[in-house]
Short mmCIF file of C-alpha atoms in Angstrom, two decimals:
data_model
loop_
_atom_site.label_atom_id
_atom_site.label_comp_id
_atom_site.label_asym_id
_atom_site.label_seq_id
_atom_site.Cartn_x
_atom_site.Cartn_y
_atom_site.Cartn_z
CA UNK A 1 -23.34 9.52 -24.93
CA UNK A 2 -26.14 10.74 -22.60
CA UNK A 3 -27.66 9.24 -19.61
CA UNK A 4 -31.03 10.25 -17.91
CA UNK A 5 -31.34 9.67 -14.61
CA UNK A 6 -34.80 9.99 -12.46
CA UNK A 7 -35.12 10.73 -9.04
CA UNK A 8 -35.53 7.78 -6.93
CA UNK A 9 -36.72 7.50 -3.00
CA UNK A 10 -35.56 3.68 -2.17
CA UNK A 11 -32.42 1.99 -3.25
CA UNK A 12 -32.63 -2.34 -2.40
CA UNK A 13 -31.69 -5.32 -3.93
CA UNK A 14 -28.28 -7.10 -4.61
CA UNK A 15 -25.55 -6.39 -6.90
CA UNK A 16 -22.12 -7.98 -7.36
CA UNK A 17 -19.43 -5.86 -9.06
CA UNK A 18 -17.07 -6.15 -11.86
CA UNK A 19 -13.63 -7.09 -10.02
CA UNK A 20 -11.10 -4.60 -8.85
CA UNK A 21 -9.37 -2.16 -11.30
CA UNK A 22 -6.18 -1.98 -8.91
CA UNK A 23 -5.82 -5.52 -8.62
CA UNK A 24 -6.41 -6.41 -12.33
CA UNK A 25 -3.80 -4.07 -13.17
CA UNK A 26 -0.97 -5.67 -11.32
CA UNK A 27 -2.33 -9.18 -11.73
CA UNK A 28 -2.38 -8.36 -15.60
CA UNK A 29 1.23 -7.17 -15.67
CA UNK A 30 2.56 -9.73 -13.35
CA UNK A 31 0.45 -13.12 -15.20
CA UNK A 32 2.73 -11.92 -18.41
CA UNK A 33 6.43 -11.28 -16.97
CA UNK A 34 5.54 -14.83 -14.99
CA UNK A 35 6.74 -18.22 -16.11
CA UNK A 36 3.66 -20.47 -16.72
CA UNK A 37 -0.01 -19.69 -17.11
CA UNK A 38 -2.03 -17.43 -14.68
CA UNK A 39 -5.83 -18.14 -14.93
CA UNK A 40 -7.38 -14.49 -13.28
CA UNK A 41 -11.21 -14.75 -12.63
CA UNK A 42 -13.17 -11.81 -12.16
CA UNK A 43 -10.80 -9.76 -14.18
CA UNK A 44 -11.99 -5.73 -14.18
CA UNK A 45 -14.71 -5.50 -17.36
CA UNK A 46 -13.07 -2.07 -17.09
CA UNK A 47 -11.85 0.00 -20.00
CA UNK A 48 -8.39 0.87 -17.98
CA UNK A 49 -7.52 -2.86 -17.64
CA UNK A 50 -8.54 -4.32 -20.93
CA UNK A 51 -5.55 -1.63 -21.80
CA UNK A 52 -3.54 -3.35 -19.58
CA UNK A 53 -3.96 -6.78 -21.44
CA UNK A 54 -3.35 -5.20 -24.56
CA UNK A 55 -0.34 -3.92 -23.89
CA UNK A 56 1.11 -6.78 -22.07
CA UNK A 57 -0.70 -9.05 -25.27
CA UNK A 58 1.84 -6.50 -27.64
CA UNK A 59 4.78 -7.25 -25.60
CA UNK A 60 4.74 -11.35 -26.59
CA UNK A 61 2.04 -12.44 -23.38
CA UNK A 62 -0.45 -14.69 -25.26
CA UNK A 63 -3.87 -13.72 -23.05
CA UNK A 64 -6.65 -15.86 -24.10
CA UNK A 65 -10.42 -14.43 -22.45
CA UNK A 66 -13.67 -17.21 -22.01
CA UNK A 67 -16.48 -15.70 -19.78
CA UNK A 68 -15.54 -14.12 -16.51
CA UNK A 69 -12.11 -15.56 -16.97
CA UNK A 70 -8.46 -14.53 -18.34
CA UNK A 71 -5.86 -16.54 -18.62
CA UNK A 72 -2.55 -15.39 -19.48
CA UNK A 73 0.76 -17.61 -21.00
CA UNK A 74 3.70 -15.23 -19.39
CA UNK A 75 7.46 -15.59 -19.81
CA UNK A 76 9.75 -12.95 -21.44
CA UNK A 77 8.17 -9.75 -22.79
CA UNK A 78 9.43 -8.82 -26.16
CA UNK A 79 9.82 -5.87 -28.43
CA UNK A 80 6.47 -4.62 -29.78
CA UNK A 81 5.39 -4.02 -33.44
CA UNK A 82 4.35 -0.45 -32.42
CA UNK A 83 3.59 2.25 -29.61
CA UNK A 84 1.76 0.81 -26.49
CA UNK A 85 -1.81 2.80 -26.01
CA UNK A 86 -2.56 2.86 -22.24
CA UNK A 87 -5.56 4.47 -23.08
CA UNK A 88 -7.37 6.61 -20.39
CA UNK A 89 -5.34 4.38 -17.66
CA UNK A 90 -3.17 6.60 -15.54
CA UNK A 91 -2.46 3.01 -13.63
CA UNK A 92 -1.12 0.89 -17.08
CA UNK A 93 1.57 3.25 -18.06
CA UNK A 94 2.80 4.77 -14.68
CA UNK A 95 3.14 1.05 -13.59
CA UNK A 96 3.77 -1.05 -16.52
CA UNK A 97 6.65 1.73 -17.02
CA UNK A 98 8.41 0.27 -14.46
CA UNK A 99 8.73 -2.79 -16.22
CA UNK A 100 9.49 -1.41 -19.49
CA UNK A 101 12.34 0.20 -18.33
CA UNK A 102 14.11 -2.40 -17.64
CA UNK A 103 13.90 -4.66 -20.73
CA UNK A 104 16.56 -4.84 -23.57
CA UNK A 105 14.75 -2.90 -26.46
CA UNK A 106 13.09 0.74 -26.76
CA UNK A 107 8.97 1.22 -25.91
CA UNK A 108 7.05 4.18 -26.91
CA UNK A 109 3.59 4.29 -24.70
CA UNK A 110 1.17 6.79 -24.52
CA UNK A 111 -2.81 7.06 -23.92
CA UNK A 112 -5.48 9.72 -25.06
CA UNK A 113 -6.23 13.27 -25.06
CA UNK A 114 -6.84 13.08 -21.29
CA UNK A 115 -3.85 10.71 -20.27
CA UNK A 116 -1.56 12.66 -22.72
CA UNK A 117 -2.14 15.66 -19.90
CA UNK A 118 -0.77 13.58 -16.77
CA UNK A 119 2.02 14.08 -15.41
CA UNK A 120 4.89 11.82 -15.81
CA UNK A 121 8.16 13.08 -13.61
CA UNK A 122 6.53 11.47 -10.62
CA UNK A 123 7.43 8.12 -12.18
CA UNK A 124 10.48 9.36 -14.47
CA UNK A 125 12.28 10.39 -11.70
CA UNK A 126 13.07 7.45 -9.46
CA UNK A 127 13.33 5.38 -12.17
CA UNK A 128 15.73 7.66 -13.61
CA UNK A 129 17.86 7.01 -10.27
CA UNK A 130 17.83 3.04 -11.08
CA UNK A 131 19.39 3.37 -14.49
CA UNK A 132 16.24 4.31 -16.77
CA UNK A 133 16.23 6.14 -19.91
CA UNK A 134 12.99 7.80 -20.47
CA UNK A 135 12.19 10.64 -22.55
CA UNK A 136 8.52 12.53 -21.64
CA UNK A 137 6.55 15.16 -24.15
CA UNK A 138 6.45 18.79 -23.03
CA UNK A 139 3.45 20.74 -23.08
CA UNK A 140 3.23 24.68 -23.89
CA UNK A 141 2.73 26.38 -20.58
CA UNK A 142 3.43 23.40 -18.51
CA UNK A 143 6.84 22.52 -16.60
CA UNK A 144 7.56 18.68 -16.56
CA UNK A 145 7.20 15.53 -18.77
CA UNK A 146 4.11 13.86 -20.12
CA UNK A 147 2.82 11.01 -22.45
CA UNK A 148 4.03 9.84 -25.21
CA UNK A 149 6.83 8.33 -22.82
CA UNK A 150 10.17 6.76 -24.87
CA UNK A 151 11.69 4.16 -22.77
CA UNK A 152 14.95 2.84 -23.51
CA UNK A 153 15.00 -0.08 -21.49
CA UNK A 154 18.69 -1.34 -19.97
CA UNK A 155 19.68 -3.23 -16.97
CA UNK A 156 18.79 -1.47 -13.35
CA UNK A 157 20.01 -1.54 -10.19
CA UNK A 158 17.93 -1.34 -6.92
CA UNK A 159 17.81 1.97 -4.57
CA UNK A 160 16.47 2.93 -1.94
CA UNK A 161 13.62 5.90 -2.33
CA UNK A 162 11.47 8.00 -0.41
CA UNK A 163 8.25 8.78 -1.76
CA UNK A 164 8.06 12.60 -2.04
CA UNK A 165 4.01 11.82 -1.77
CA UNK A 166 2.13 9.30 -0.93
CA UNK A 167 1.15 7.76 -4.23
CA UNK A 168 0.37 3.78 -4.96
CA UNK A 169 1.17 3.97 -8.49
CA UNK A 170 4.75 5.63 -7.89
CA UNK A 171 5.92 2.85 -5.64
CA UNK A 172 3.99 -0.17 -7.48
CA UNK A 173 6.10 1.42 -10.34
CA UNK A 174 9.84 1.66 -8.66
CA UNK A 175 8.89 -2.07 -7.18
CA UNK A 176 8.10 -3.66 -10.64
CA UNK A 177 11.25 -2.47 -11.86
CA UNK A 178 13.27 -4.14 -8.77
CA UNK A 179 12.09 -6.83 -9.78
CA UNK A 180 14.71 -6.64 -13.03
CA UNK A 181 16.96 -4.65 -10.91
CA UNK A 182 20.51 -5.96 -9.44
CA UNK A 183 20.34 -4.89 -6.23
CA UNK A 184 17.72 -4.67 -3.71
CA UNK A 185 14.92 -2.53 -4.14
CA UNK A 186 13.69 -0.43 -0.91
CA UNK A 187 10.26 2.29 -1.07
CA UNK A 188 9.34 4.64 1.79
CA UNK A 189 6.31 5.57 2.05
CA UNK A 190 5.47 8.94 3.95
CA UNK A 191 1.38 7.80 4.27
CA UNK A 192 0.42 3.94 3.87
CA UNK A 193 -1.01 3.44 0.51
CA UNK A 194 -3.00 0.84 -1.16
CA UNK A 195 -0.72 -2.62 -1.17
CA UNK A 196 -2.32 -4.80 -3.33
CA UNK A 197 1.10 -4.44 -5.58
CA UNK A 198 3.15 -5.95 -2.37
CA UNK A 199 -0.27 -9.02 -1.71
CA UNK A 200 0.23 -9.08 -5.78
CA UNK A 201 4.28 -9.65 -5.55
CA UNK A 202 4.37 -12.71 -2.55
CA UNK A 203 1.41 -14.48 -4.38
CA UNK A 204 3.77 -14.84 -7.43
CA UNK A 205 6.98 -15.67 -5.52
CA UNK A 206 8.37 -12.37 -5.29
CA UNK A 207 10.83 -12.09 -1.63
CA UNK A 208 8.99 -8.80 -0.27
CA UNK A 209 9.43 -7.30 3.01
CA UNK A 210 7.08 -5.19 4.90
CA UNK A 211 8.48 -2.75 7.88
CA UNK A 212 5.62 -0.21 9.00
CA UNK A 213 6.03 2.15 5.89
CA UNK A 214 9.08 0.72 4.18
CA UNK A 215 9.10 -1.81 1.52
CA UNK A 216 12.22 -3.97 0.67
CA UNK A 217 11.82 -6.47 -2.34
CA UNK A 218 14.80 -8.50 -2.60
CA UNK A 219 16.73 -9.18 -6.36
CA UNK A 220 16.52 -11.91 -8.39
CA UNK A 221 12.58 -12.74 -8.10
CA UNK A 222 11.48 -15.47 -10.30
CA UNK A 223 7.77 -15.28 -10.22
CA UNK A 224 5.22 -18.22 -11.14
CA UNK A 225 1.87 -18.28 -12.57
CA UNK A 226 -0.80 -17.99 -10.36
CA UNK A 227 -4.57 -18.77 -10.11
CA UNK A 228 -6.55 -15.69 -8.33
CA UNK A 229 -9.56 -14.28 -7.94
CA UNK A 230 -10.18 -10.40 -8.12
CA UNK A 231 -11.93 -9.26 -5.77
CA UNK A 232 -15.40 -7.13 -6.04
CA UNK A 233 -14.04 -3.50 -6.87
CA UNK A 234 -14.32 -1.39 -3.58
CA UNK A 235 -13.92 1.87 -5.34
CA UNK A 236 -17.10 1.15 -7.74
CA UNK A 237 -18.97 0.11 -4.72
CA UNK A 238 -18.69 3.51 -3.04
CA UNK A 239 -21.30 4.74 -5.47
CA UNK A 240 -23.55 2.39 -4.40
CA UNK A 241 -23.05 2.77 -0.94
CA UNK A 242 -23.56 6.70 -1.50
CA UNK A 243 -26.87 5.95 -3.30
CA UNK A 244 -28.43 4.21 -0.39
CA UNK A 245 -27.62 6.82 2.58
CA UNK A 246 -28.87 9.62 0.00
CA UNK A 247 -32.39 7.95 0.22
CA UNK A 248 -35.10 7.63 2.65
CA UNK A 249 -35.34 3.57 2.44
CA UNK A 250 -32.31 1.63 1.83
CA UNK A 251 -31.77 -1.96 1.80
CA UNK A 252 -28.92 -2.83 -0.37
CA UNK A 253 -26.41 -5.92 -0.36
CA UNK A 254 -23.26 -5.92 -1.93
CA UNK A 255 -21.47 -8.88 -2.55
CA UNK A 256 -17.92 -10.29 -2.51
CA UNK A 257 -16.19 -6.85 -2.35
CA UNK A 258 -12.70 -6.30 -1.72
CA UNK A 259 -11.81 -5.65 2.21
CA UNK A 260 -8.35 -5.05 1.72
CA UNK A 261 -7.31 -3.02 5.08
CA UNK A 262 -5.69 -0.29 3.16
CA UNK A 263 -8.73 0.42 0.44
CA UNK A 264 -11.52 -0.47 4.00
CA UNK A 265 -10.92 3.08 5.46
CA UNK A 266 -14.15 4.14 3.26
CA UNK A 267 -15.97 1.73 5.33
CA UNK A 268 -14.26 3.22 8.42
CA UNK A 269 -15.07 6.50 7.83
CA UNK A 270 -19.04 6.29 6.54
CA UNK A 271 -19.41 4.21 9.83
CA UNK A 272 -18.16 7.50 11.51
CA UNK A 273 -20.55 9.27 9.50
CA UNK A 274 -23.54 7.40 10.98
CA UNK A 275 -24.06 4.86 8.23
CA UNK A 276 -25.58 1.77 8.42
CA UNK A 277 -23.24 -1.37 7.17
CA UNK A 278 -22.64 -4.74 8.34
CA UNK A 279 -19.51 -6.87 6.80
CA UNK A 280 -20.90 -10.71 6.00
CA UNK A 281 -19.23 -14.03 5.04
CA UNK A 282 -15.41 -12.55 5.14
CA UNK A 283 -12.81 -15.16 3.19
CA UNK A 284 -9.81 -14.53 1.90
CA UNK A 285 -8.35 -15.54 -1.13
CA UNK A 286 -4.59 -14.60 -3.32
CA UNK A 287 -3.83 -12.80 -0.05
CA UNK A 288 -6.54 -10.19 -0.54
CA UNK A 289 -10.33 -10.46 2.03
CA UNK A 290 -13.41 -10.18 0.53
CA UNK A 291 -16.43 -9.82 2.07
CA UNK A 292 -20.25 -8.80 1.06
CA UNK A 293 -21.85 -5.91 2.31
CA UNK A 294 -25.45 -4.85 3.83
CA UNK A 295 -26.11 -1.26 4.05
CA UNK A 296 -29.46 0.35 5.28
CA UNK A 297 -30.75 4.00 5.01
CA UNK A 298 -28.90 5.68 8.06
CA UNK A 299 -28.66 9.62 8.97
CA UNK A 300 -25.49 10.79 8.34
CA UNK A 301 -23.42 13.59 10.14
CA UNK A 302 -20.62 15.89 8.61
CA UNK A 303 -17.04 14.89 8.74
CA UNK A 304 -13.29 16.12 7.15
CA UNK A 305 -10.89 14.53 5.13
CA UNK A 306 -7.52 15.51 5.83
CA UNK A 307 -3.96 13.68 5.48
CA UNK A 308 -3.61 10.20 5.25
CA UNK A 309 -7.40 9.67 5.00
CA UNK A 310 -7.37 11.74 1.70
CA UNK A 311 -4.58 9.50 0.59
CA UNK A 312 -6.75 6.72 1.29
CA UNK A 313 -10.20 7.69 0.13
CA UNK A 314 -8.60 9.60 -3.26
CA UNK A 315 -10.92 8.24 -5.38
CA UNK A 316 -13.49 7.86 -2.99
CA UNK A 317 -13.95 11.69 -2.74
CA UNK A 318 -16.08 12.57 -5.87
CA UNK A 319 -18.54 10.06 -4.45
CA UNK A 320 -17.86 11.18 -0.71
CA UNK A 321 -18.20 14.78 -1.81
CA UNK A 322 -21.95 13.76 -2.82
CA UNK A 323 -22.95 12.57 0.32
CA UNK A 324 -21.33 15.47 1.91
CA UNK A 325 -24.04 17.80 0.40
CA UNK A 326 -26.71 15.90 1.95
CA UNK A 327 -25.69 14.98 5.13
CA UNK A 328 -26.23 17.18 8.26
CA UNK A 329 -23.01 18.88 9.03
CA UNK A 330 -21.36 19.42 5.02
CA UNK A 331 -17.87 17.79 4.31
CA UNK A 332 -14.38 19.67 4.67
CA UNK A 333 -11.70 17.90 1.91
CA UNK A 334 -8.21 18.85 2.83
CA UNK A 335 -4.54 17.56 1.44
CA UNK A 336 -6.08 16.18 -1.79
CA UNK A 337 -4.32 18.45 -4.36
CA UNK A 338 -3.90 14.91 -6.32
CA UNK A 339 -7.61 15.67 -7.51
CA UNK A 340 -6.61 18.23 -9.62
CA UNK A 341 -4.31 15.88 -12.15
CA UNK A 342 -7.04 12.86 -12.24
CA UNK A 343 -8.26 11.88 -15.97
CA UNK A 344 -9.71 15.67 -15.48
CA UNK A 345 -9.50 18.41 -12.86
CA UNK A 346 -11.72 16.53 -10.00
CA UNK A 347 -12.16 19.23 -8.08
CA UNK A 348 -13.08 21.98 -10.56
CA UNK A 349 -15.56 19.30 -12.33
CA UNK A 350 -17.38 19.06 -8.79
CA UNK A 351 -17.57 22.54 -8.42
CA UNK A 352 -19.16 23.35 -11.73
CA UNK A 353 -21.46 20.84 -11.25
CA UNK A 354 -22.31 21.55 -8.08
CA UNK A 355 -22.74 25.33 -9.80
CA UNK A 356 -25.32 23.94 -12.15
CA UNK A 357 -27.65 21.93 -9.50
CA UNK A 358 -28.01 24.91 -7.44
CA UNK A 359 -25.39 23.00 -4.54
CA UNK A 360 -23.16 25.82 -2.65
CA UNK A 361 -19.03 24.34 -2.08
CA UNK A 362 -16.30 26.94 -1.38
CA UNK A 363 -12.79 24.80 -3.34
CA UNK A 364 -9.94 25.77 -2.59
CA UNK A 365 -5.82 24.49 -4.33
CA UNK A 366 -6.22 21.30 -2.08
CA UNK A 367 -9.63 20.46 -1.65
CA UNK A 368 -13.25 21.86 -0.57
CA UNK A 369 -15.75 22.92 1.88
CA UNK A 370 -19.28 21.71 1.15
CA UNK A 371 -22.32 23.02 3.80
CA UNK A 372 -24.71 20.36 4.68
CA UNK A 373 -28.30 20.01 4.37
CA UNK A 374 -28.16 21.06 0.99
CA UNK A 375 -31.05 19.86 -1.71
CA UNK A 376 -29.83 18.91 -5.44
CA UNK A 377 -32.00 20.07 -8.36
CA UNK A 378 -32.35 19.18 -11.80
CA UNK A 379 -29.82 19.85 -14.48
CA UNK A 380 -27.46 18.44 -17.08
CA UNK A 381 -24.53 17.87 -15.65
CA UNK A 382 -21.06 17.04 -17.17
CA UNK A 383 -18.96 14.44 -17.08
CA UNK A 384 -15.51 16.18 -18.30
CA UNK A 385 -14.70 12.86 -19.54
CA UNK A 386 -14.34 11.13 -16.18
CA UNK A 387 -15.94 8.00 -14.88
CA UNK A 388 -15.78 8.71 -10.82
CA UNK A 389 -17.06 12.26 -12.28
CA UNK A 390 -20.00 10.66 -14.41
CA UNK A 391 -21.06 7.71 -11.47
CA UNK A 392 -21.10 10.26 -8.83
CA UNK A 393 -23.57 12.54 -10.80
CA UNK A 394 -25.60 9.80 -11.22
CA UNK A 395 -26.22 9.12 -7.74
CA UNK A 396 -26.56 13.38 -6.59
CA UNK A 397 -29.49 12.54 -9.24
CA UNK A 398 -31.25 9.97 -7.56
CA UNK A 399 -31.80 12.54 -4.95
CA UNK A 400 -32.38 15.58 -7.27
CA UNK A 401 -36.08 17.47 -7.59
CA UNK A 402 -36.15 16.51 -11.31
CA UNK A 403 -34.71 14.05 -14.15
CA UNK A 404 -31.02 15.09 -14.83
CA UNK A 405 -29.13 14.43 -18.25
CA UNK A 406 -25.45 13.62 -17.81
CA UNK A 407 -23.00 14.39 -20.41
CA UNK A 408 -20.48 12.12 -21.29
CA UNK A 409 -21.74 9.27 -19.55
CA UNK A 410 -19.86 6.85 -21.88
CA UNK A 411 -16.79 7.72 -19.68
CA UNK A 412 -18.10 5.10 -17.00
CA UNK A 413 -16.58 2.06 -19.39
CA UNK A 414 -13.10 3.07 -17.99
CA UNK A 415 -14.20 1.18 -15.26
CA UNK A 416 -17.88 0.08 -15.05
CA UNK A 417 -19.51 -0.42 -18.49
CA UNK A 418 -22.76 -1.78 -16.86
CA UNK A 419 -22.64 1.32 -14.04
CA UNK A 420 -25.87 2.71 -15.32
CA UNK A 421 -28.07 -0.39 -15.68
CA UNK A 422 -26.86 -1.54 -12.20
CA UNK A 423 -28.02 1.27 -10.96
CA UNK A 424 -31.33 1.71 -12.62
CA UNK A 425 -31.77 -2.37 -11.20
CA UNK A 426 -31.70 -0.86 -7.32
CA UNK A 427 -33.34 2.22 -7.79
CA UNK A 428 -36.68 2.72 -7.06
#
């Protein structure tokens, strides 16, 4: 599918976002492996986490869905009729691996064309060192494993592992199968990541401990149905955000976004930037803050992104890189060789791109180097098959000389089916 998008000069209004694809996720996997019901509102509208509640719906969780609401009837997971599909969704079969592993019958689970290209050892590996069984696919011309993943579950026992990199979905995955494990289970982390898996764990009755970068979940959890709220997704926001200090005018409220500390540093670093944004009505609620957000049009400077604030802003970057072309002094991305093995090659797709609306960025293994001032014209971009890909070429239009077609739009459902008509609401 095909999206035109028209230039726009003001960006105003309010918008409230589908909830949080990282939270979903773990909320999906740990309503069904929990005794009782778990009522989740907001639940992501997202492609990536309706996988989630398929899978965990073939492994025995009866998941019922009524408006903005799931509810899922947990309890023990059982053998499924067939493969698990993950989908697109990098985040349901790294994670949901973990807990696969460590049940008492044998799970194939793969994904797509794109997923099927991901790389796999990251999670194979430590769970390998717990007990695991797990047999990847091998690709011509490429070392390592990759989906379809076998997994013959059998019992675990804790360990205690050092994240080689900094990666949320690694230690979400070596935590979720502690939580089988006899034994302790104890994760290093070499750069804070996002923690909504450890917020995720206490809420159900998980005994987690948190020591600056290490994370110790004791054995024997028995977690408990929950009722929670997902928080507005952060992540999706950034687009929005983006939008408004491309344009002239700006006026644009966002509400009841995640604030989580570890997913906030984008708000940290556009204030750097010179942007515009005021936090309203903060709450909390299942151990995460929310908040709404008011940003205006603001002038914004150059900046880098370099170690643990790539780790942080990862997904953030496609968006980031955007803004980067416009503002005054360009944007240097450094450390954020994790781009390359997204759902495509981020930082290739950004460069042709870039290449076809006449925008100048020097890449590099790890990252890029964008000058500033720089003016977007019309063209058809692509996709690649990528949603953070597809939104963020969205918004460069908005600020493009012309109407722009992009390619593939239909990859925004991963995560924000309505993306498009959201955004043609506060564009004017």
């Amino acid at each position: 599918m095909n999206e035109i998008v028209c230039p726009a000069t003001s960006i105003g209004g309010t918008i409230t976002l589908p909830g949080d694809k990282s939270i979903s996720h773990r909320y999906g996997m740990l309503g069904a492996i929990a005794e009782g019901v778990t009522t989740i509102h907001n639940y992501s509208t997202g492609a990536d986490c309706q996988a989630t509640l398929a899978c965990m719906a073939s492994l025995g969780a009866t998941i019922e869905r009524a408006d903005n609401k799931v509810v899922i009837h947990g309890g023990e997971l059982r053998e499924p009729a067939g493969p698990l599909d993950a989908g697109n969704s990098g985040s349901t079969i790294r994670m949901l691996s973990g807990i696969l592993a460590a049940q008492p019958f044998t799970t194939r689970i793969g994904g797509d064309e794109s997923l099927s290209r991901r790389p796999m050892d990251r999670i194979i590996q430590p769970l390998a060192q717990m007990g695991a069984q797990i047999e990847g696919t091998v690709l011509a011309g490429r070392d390592g494993n990759f989906p379809p993943l076998t997994i013959y579950g059998r019992q675990l026992h804790g360990i205690d592992y050092t994240l080689p990199i900094a990666s949320a979905q690694v230690k979400s995955c070596v935590l979720l199968a502690g939580l089988f494990a006899a034994g302790d289970t104890l994760v290093r982390e070499p750069i804070r990541t996002r923690d909504h898996t450890e917020i995720a764990l206490k809420e159900f009755g998980a005994d987690i401990e948190i020591h600056q970068r290490a994370i110790k979940l004791s054995a024997g959890a028995r977690l408990t149905g929950r009722e929670l709220l997902v928080p507005g997704d952060l992540s999706s926001a950034t687009f929005f955000l983006v939008a408004a200090l491309l344009m002239p005018e700006a006026n644009l409220v966002v509400h009841n976004v995640g604030l989580n500390p570890t997913r906030s540093s984008l708000l940290d670093y556009l204030t750097s930037l010179g942007a515009s944004i005021k936090v309203i009505d903060v709450k909390q609620s299942g151990g995460e803050l929310i908040g709404s957000l008011r940003i205006r049009a603001s002038r914004i400077q150059g900046g880098a992104i370099e170690g643990a604030m790539t780790a942080a802003l990862i997904d953030e970057i496609p968006a980031l890189a955007i803004l980067g072309a416009a503002s005054a002094g360009g944007l240097v991305v450094r450390d954020a060789s994790e781009l390359r093995v997204k759902e495509t090659d981020r930082i290739a797709a950004i460069e042709s791109n870039f290449g076809r609306m006449g925008v100048e960025i020097e890449t590099a293994p790890d990252g890029f180097r964008i000058p500033g001032g720089q003016k977007f014209h019309a063209a058809e971009v692509d996709s690649a098959g990528d949603h953070r890909i597809a939104m963020a070429f969205a918004v460069a239009a908005l600020a493009a000389d012309g109407p722009c077609t992009i390619t593939g739009a239909d990859a925004t459902s991963v995560s924000f089916p309505d993306f498009f008509s959201t955004l043609r609401e506060i564009a004017h």
